[in-house]
Each structure stands twice: as C-alpha cells, then as structure tokens.
Tab-separated table of C-alpha atoms and ligand atoms in Angstrom:
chain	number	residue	atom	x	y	z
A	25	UNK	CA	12.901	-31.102	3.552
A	26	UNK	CA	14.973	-28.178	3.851
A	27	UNK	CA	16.763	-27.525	0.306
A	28	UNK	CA	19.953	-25.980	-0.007
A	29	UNK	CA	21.664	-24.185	-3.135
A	30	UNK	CA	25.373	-24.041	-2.768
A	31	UNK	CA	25.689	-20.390	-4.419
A	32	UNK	CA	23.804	-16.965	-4.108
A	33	UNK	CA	20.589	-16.631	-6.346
A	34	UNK	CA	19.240	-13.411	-8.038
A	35	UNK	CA	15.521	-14.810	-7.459
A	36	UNK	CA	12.857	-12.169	-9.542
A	37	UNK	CA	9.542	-11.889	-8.110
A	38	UNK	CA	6.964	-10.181	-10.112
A	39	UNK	CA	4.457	-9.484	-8.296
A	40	UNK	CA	2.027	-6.125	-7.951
A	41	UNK	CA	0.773	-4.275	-4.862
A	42	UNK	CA	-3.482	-4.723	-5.905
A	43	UNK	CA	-4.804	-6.178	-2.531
A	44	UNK	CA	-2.957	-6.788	0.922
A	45	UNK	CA	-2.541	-10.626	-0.115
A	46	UNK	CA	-0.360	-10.577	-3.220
A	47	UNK	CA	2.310	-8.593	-1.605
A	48	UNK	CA	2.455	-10.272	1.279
A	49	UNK	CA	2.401	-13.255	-0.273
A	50	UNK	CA	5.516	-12.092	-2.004
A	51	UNK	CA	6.873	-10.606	0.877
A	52	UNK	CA	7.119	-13.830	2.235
A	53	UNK	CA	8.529	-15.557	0.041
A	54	UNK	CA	11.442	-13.161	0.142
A	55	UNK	CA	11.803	-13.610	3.553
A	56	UNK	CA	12.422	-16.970	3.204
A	57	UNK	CA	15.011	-17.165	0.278
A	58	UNK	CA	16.679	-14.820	2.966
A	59	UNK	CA	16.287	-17.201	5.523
A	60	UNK	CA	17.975	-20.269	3.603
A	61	UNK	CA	20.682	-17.698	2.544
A	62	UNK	CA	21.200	-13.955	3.276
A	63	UNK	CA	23.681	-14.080	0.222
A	64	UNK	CA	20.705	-14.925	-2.137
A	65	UNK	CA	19.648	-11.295	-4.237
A	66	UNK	CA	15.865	-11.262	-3.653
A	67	UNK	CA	13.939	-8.608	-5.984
A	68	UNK	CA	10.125	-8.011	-5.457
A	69	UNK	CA	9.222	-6.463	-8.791
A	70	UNK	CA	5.823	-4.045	-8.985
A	71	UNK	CA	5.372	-4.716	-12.822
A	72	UNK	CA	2.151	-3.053	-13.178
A	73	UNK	CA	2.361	-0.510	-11.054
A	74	UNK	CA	6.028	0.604	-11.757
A	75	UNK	CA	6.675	-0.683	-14.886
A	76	UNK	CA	3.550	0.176	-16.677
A	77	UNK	CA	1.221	3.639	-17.792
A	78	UNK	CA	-1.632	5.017	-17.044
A	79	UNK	CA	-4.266	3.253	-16.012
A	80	UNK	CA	-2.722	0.529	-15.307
A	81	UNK	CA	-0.065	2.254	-13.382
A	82	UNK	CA	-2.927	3.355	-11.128
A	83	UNK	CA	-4.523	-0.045	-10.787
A	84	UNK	CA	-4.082	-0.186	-7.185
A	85	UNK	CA	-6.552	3.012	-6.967
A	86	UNK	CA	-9.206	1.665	-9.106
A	87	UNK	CA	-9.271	-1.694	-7.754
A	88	UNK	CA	-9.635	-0.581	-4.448
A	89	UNK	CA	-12.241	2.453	-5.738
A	90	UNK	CA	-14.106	-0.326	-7.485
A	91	UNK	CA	-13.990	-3.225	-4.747
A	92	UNK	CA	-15.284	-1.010	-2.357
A	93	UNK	CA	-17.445	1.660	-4.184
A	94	UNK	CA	-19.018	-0.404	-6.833
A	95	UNK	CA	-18.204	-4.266	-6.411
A	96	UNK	CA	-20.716	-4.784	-9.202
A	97	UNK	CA	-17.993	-2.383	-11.727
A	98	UNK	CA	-15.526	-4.911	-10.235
A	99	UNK	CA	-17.299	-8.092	-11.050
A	100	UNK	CA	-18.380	-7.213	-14.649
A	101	UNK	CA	-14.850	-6.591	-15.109
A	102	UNK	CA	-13.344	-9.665	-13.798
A	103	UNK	CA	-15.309	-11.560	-15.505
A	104	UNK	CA	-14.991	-9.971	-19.005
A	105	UNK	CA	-11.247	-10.621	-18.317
A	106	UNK	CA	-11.365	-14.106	-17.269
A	107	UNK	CA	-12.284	-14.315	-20.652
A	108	UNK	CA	-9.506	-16.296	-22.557
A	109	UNK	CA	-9.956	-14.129	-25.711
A	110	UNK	CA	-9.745	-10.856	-23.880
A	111	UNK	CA	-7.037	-11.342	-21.634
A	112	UNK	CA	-4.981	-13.247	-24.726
A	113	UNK	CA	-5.785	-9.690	-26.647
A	114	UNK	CA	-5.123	-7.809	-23.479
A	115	UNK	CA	-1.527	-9.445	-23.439
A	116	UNK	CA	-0.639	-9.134	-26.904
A	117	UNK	CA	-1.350	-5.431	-27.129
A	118	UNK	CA	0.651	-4.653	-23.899
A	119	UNK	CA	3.386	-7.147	-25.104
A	120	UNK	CA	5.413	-4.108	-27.187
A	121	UNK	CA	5.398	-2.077	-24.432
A	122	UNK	CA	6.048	-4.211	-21.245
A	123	UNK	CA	7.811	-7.182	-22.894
A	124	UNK	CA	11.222	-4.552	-23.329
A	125	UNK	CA	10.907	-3.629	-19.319
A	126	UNK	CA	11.040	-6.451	-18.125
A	127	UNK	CA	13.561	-7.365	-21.023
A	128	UNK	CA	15.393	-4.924	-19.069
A	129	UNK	CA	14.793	-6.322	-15.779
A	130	UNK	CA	16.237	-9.332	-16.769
A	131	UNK	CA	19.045	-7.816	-18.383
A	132	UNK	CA	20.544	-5.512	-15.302
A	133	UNK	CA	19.268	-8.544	-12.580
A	134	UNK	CA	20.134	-10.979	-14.772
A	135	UNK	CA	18.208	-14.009	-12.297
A	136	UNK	CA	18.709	-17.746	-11.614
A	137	UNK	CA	14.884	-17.820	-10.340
A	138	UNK	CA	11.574	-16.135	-11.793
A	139	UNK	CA	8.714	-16.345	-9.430
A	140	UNK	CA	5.252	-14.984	-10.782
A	141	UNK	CA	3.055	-13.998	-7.818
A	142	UNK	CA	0.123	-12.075	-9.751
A	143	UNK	CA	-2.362	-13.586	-12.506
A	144	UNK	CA	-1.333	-10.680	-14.973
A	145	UNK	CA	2.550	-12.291	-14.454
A	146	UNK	CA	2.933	-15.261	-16.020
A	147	UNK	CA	2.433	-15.471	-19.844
A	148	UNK	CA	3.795	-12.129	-21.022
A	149	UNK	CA	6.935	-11.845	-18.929
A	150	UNK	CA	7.478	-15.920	-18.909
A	151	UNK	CA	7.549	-15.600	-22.868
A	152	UNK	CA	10.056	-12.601	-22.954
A	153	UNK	CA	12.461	-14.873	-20.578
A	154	UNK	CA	12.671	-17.791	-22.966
A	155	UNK	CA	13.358	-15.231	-25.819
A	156	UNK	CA	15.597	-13.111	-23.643
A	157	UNK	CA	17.246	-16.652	-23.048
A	158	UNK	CA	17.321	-17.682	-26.768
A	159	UNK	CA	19.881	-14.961	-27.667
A	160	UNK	CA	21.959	-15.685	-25.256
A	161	UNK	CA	23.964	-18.229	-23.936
A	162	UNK	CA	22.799	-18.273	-20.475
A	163	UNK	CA	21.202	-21.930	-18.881
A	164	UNK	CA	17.556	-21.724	-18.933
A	165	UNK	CA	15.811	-19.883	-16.055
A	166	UNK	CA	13.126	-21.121	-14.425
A	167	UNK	CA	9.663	-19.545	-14.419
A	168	UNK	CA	7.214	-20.783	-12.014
A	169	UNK	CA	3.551	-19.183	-10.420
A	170	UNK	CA	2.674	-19.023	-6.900
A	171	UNK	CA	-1.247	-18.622	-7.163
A	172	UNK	CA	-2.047	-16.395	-4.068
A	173	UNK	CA	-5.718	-17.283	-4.095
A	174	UNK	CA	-6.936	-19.924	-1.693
A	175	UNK	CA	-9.882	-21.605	-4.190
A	176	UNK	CA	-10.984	-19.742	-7.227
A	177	UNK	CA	-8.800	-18.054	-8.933
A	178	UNK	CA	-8.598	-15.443	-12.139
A	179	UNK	CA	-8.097	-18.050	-15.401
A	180	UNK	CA	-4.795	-15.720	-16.430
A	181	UNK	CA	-2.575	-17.274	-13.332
A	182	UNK	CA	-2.544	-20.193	-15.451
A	183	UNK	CA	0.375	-20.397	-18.064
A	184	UNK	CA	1.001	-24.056	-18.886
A	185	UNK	CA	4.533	-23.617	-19.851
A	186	UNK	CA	5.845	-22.541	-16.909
A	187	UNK	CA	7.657	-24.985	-15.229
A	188	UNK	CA	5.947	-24.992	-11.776
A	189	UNK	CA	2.380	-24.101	-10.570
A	190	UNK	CA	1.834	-23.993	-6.705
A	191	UNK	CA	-1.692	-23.960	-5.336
A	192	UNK	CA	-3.204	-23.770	-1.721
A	193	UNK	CA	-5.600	-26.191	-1.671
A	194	UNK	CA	-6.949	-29.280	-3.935
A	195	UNK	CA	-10.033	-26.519	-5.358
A	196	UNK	CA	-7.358	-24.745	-6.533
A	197	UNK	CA	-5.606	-27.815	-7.897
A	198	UNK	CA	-8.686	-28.759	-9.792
A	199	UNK	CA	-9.247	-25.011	-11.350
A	200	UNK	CA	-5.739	-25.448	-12.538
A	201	UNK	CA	-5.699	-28.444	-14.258
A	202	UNK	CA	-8.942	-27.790	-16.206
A	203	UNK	CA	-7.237	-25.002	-17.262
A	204	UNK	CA	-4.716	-26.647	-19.211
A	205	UNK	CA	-1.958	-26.910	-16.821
A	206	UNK	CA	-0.273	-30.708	-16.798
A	207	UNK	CA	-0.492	-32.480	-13.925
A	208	UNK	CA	3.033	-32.814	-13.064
A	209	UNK	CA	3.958	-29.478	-12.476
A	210	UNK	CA	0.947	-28.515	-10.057
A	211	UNK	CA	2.068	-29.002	-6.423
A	212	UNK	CA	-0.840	-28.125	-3.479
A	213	UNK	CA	1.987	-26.763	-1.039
A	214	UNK	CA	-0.156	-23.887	0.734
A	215	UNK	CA	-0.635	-20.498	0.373
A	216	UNK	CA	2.888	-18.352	1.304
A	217	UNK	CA	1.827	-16.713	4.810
A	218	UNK	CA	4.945	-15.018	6.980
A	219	UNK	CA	7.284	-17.389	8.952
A	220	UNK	CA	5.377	-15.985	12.151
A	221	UNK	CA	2.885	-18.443	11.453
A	222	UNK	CA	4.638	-21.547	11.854
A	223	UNK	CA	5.024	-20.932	15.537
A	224	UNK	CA	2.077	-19.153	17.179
A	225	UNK	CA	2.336	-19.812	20.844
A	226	UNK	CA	-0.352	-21.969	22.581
A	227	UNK	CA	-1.193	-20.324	25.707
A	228	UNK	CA	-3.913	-17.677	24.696
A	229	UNK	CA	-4.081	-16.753	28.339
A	230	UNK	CA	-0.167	-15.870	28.705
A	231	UNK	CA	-0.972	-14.028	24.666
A	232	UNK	CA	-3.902	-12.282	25.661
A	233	UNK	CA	-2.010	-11.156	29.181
A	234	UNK	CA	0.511	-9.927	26.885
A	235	UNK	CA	-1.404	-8.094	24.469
A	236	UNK	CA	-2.822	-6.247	27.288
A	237	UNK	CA	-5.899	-7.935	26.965
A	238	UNK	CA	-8.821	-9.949	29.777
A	239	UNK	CA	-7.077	-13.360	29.909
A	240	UNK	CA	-10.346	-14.846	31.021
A	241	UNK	CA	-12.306	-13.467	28.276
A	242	UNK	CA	-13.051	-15.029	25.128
A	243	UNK	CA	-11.578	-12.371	22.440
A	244	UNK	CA	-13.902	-11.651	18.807
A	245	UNK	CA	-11.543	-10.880	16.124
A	246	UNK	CA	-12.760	-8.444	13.916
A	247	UNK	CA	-10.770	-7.884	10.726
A	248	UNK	CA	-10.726	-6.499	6.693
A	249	UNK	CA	-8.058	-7.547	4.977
A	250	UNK	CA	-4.908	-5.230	4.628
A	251	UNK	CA	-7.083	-2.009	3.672
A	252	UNK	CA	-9.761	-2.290	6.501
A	253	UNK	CA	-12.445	-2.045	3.963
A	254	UNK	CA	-16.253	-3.138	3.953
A	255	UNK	CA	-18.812	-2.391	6.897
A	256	UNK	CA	-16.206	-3.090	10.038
A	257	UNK	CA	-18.263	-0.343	11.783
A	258	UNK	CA	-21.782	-1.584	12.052
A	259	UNK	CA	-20.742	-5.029	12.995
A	260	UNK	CA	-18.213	-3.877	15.131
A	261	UNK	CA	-21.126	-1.846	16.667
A	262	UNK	CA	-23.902	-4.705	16.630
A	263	UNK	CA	-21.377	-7.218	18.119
A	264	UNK	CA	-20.601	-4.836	21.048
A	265	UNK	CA	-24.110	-4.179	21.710
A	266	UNK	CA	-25.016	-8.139	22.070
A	267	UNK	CA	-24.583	-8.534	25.869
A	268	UNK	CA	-21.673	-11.063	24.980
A	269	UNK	CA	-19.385	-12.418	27.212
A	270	UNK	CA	-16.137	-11.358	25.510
A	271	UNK	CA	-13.897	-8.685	24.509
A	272	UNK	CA	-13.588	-7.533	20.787
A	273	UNK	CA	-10.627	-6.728	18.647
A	274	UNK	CA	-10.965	-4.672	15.487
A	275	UNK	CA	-7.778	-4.415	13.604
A	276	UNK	CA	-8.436	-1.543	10.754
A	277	UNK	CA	-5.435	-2.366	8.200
A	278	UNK	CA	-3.993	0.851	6.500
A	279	UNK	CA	-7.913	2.289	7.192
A	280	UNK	CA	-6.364	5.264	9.302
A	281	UNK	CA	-10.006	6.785	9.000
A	282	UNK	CA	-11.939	4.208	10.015
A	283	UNK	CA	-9.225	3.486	13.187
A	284	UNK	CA	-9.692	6.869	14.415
A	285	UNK	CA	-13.547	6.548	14.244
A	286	UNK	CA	-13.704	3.688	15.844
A	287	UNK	CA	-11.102	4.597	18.784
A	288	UNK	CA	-13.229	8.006	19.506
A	289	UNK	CA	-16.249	5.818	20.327
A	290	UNK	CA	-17.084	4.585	23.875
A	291	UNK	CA	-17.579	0.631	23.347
A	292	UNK	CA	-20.292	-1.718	26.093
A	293	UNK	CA	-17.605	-4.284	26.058
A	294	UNK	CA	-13.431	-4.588	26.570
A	295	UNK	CA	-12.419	-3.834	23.016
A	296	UNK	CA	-9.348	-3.171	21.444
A	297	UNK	CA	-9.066	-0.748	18.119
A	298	UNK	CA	-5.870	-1.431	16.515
A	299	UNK	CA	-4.741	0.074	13.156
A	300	UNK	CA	-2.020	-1.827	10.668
A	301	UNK	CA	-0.424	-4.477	12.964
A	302	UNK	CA	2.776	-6.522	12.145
A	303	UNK	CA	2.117	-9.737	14.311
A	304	UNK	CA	-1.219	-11.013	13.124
A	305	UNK	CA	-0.438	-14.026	14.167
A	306	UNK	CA	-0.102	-13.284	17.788
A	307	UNK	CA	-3.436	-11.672	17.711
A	308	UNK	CA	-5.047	-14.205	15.798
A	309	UNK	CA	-3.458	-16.885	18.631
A	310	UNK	CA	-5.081	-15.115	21.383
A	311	UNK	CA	-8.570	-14.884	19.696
A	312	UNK	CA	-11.401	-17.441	20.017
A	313	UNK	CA	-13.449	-16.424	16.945
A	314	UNK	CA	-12.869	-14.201	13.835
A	315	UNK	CA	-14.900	-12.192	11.916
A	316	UNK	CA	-13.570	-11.644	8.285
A	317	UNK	CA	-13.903	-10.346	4.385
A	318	UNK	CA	-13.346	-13.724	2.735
A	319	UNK	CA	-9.645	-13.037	1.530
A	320	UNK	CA	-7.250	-15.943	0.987
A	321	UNK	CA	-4.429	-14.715	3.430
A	322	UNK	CA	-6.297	-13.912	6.531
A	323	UNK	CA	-8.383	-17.032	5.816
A	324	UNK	CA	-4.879	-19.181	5.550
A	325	UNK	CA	-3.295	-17.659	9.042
A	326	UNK	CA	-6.526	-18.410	10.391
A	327	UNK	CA	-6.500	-22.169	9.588
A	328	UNK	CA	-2.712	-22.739	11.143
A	329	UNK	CA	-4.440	-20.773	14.211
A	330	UNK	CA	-6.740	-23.167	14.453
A	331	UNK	CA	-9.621	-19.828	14.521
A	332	UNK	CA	-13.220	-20.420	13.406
A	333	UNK	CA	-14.225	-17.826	11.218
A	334	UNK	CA	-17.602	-15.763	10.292
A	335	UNK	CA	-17.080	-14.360	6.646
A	336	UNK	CA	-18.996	-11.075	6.218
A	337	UNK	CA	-18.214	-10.420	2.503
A	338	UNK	CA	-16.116	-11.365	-0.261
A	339	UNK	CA	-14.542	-9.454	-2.997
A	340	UNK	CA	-16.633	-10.949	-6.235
A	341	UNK	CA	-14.614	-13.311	-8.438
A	342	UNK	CA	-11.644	-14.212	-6.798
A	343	UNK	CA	-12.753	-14.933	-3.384
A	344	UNK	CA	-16.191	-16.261	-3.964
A	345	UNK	CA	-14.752	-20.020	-3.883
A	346	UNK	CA	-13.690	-18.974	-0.329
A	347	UNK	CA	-16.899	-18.975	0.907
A	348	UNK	CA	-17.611	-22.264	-0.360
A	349	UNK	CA	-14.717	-23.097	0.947
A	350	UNK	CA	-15.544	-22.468	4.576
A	351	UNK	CA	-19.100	-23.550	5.108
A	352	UNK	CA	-18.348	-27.112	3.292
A	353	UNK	CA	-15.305	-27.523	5.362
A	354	UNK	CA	-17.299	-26.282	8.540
A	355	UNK	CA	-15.206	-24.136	9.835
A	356	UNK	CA	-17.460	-21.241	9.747
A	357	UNK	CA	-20.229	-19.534	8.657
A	358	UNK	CA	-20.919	-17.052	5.836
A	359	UNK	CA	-23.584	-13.706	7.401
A	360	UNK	CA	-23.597	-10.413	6.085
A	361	UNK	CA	-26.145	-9.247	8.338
A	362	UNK	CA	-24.430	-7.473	11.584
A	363	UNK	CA	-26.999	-8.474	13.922
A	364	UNK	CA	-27.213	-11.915	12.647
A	365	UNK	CA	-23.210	-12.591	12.440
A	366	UNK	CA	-23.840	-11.063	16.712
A	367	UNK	CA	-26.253	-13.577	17.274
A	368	UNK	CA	-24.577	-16.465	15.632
A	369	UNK	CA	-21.351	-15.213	17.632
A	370	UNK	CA	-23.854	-15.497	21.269
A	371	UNK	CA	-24.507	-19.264	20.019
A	372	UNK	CA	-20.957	-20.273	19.274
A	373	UNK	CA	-19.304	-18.607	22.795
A	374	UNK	CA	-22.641	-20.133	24.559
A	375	UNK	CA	-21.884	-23.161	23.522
A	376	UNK	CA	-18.639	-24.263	22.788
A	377	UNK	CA	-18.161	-27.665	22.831
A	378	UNK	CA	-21.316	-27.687	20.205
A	379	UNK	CA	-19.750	-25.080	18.113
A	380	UNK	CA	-16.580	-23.391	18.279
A	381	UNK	CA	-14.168	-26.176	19.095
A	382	UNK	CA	-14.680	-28.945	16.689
A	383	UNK	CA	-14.405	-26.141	14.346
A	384	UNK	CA	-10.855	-25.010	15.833
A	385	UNK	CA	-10.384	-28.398	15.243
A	386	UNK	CA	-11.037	-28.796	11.809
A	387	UNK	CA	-9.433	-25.467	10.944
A	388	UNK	CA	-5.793	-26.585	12.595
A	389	UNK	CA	-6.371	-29.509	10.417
A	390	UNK	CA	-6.679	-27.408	7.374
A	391	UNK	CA	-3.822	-25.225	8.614
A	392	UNK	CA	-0.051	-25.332	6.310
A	393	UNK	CA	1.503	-23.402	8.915
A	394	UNK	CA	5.321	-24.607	6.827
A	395	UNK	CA	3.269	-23.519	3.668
A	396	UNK	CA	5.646	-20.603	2.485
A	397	UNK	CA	9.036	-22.922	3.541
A	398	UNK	CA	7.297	-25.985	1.136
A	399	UNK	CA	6.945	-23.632	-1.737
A	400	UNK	CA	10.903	-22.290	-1.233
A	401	UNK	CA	11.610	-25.642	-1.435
A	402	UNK	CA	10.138	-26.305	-4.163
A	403	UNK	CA	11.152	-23.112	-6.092
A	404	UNK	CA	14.653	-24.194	-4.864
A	405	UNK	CA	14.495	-27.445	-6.399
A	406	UNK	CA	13.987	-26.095	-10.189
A	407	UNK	CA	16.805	-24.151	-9.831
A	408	UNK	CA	18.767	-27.570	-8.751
A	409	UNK	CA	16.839	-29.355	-11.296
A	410	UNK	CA	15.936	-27.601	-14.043
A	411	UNK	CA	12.958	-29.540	-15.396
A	412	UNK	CA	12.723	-27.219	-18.630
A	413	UNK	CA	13.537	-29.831	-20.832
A	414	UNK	CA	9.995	-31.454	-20.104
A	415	UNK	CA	8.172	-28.161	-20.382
A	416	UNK	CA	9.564	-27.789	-23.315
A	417	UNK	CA	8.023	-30.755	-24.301
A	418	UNK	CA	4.553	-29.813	-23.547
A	419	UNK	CA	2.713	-28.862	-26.417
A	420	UNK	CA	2.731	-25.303	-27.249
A	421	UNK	CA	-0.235	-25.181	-28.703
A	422	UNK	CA	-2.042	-25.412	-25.342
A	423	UNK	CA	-0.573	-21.851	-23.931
A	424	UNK	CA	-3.692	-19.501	-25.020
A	425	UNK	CA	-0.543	-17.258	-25.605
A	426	UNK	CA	1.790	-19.535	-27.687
A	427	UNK	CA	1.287	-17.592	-30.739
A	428	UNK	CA	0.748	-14.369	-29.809
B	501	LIG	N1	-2.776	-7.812	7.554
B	501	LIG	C1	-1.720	-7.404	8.370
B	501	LIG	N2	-1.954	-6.409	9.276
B	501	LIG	C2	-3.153	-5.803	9.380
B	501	LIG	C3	-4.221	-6.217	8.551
B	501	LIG	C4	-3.997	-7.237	7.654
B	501	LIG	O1	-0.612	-7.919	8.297
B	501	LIG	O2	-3.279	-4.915	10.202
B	501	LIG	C5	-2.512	-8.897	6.590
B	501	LIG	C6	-3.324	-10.143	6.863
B	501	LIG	O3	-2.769	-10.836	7.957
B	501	LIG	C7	-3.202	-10.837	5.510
B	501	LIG	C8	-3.203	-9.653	4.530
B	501	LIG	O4	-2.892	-8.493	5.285
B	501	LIG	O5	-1.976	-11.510	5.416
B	501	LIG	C9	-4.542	-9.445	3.877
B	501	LIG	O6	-4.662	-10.350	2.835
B	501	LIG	P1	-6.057	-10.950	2.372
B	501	LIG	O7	-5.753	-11.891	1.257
B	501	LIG	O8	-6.795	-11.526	3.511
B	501	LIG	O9	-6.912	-9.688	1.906
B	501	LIG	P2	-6.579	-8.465	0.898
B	501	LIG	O10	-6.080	-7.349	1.750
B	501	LIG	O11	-5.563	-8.968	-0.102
B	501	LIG	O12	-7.885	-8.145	0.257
C-alpha cells in the first residue's frame, strides 16, 4: 500500500547525529516523504546537538570517545540511564530548558507530522506538543517513534502516549510492550534503510565487474559502522594473510585515518580500501560474506542482501540483542578473535553449500527491503487518521513522565 495525502506536510523529525544509524535512519525517512511528494516540508531536527548546552551539545564526541576508548564508561552509563527513575529525573530537569526550543520549533514549522527517531525524543518534546496544541486551536498533531535499534533497545524510546511505535523485528516488539506501550499502536514494519535497498541488482558478477572488482572471486566485506571504528586493522590483516580464495573489501566510514593506513599497506590478496561510500548496497550485493560491528543498520541492509554476516563486536547496551539476534537466527556467527573470524571465513568459502548459502537464505528471508516505504505509510496514515482520540484514552498514569 502506497498512501497518499492530498496536501503538502511540514513532517518534524527529531532526531540526533550520535551513531551512523540514527541519522540515516532519519535520512531516510526524509527521502521518502520526498518521494510520495516533493511538495511535503521535511525537517530533520538535531535536538541535542543543536538545540541543547554543553555536554550534551557535545554528545556526539563523548559517545564516540567513550564507545571506542572505554566501552566499559559507556556501558555503566547506559545502564544507569535505562534506569526509569534517572532518565524520568533526567527529563524533568532538562524540561525548562529544551521544552521552550522545541516550543519554538513547533511554533516557526508549525508541522502536520512529528516523527521521533532517537530514545532521548519522545517524552519531553511529545509532552510540549500536546501543550503547545492545548493553547491553540490547531487539530492535534501526531507524535509517533521510529525505534532505530534492530532488538534491544534503550527503555527511554518508549513513550506510551504517543500515537505510533514502529519496531524492526518481533524482539523489539516484545521489549516494547513490556515496557508499557499498548499493543495497538506497535507495528513491526522494519528498520528505515535508504530506498537503494529495495532494489539491489542480482548479478554479483556484472556488480563486482562494475565495481572494478575479480568477478570470479568470492568478495569478504569488511565493515564498522558509519565511523570505521573498532579493530578493522588486525582482522583486515589476519583475513588477508589466510591463503583464502577471495578478494577483501574494507570500507572505513568517516575513519579518514584508518583509510589512509590501510591503503599505504601492500595486501597478499585483491583488496579494495574504500573510505565513506554512498551505495552500500551495491557493495554489499556484490559481496559473499560480511564482517561487521553488530549495529542495527548495516545488520538490516545486510538481511535484504541476503549477506551472511561474522559480528566482531558490539557497542554494549543497545546492540547486544543483535548478537543474539544473529546466531539464533543462523545467519552468522559472533568471533572477536581475528584469526578465528579468518578461519571460520576458510570454512564457510570452502564449503558453501554447508555454510554460506542456507545462511544467504535465511538472511533474504529476514530481509524488509520496503521497510522505510511501510513505516511512511504508516506515519502517513495518522496524519489521515488521526487516532489521538484513543491515545488519549490510554491511561496517563502509565507514561513514567505523565506527571512530571
Ligand atoms: N554506512 C555508509 N557508508 C559507509 C559506512 C557506513 O553509508 O561508508 C552506513 C551503513 O550502511 C549503515 C550506517 O552507515 O546504514 C551505520 O549504521 P549502524 O547502525 O550499522 O552503525 P553506527 O554507525 O550507527 O554505529
């Protein structure tokens, strides 16, 4: 179902640029409003970095300090937050002070839509809407969240008065609902990956030929999320030296460091060093295998191309469920040791029939390739269909923010 709105929308996304995933998540989400209507006034919002103060202006710098410096820093931390009673206090002492911005934002963009697309998005700013829309006669607005995460999530993406929760997969669906979110406004539609992704061509021999890579040689994907961060170089190196029979692509992200280390070195096998690349999905289609930090977007592209994956690490707290994720579903295998992850990479290419075709298979399964066009949809449809007056209904009580 494609769904249509007669007039131009000013759609709001709040969302905040802490990890590769939530803005692209967000940026393709935009790109699709824009496809159903280039008329339609599509904001992405950076709340916390842009609309906040020190630190948390700067929380791009020490997330990225902490989850690659001292993941340990990072885990303590998320998990004193996921605590309802410090992220409620968190909220109400920021409330004076970012409840007028975005007052403000809603004021000048005045918009039809509000998407939240970050877990620190959805109570504070949902509540100034509804009082922004008390005094005033505008028609209520709809808030909904698009949880970026593929499994586990942070406990503060869940508001249960918005009007619309969208998950990626039914682990997510069950983390929201124990949460406190009613049923009937939790759809599994996907996790929002670019348009790209819903058609990757089939031949990896004609992709590979023009990438500029072997067409007869399996290709090793090697990637770390939208920063390049983790230990790319020694598995990089250790799958290179394993006498494999295949070529090896390392795409760095925004690591400009690490790309220029890795393209002065001479490498044993074909292999490709690439540094922030636009058409993932083209590079994923031509690959055979992928070797991967557990986040949720590369892990979604992968299932629509079909791409069995080794997970090297995971970010603690938010992508933990990820791993789970892909050994249960058997599409993969979690290693952090480089030479293992090269050996278990000999055994899969040896022997593919064994290994890494039924999991292509079960991955393409997995895949929501129309994920980000489901969620529009769906977004789309609350504007059509307000369904406020049942939110409204729920009880308030069960919002850990109701009263703040
Ligand atoms: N990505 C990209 N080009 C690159 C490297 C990564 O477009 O060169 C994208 C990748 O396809 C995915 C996102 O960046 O959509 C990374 O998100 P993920 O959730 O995997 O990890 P994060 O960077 O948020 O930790």
């Amino acid at each position: 179902m494609t769904v249509k709105t007669g007039r131009p929308l000013n759609v709001l996304i709040l969302y905040s640029n802490t990890g590769g995933g939530h803005r692209a998540s967000a940026e393709a989400l935009r790109q699709e409003f824009l496809r159903r209507n280039p008329g339609h006034q599509v904001r992405l919002e950076d709340i916390l970095l842009h609309r906040t103060f020190w630190p948390l202006s700067e929380s791009d710098r020490f997330y990225f300090w902490m989850v690659n410096k001292a993941p340990w820093a990072w885990k303590a931390l998320y998990a004193s937050v996921a605590r309802r009673e410090i992220y409620t206090t968190l909220h109400r002492t920021l409330a004076p002070i970012i409840g007028p911005r975005v007052r403000r934002i809603y004021e000048t963009f005045l918009p039809d839509l509000v998407v939240a697309a970050h877990p620190l998005l959805n109570h504070l700013p949902r509540r100034v809407l509804r009082r922004w829309e008390e005094g005033n006669t505008r028609t209520p607005i709809p808030f909904a969240t698009v949880i970026t995460d593929l499994t586990t999530f942070h406990p503060a993406w869940v508001d249960p008065e918005v009007d619309l929760i969208t998950v990626a997969t039914e682990e997510a669906q069950r983390n929201v609902l124990h949460l406190g979110a009613p049923s009937y406004k939790v759809r599994i539609l996907g996790l929002p990956i670019r348009e790209s992704f819903s058609h990757v061509p089939e031949d990896k021999h004609r992709l590979r030929k023009e990438l500029g890579l072997i067409p007869g040689l399996p290709v090793i994907l090697l990637m770390s999320g939208g920063q390049g961060m983790g230990p790319v170089e020694k598995i990089a190196s250790a799958i290179a030296h394993a006498n494999l029979r295949a070529q090896l692509v390392i795409v760095c992200g925004r690591n400009d460091a690490l790309m220029r280390r890795l393209k002065a070195r001479g490498w044993p096998i074909p292999t490709r060093v690439l540094g922030f690349v636009e058409d993932v999905h083209l590079w994923m289609g031509a690959s055979d295998v992928l070797v991967t930090k557990a986040g949720p977007g590369t892990i979604a592209e992968a299932l629509v191309c079909g791409l069995p994956m080794i997970l090297y690490s995971y970010i603690p707290g938010q992508e933990e469920g990820n791993v789970v994720f892909v050994e249960k579903r058997h599409i993969g295998a979690y290693i952090t040791d480089a030479r293992r992850i090269a050996q278990t990479l000999a055994r899969w290419l040896r022997r593919p029939d064994d290994y890494l075709y039924p999991m292509a298979k079960r991955a393409r399964a997995l895949g929501r390739p129309n994920a980000t066009r489901d969620i529009v949809d769906a977004l789309l449809s609350l504007v059509n269909t307000s369904t406020r007056g049942k939110s409204r209904a729920i009880r308030r009580d069960i919002s850990p923010l109701a009263s703040a």
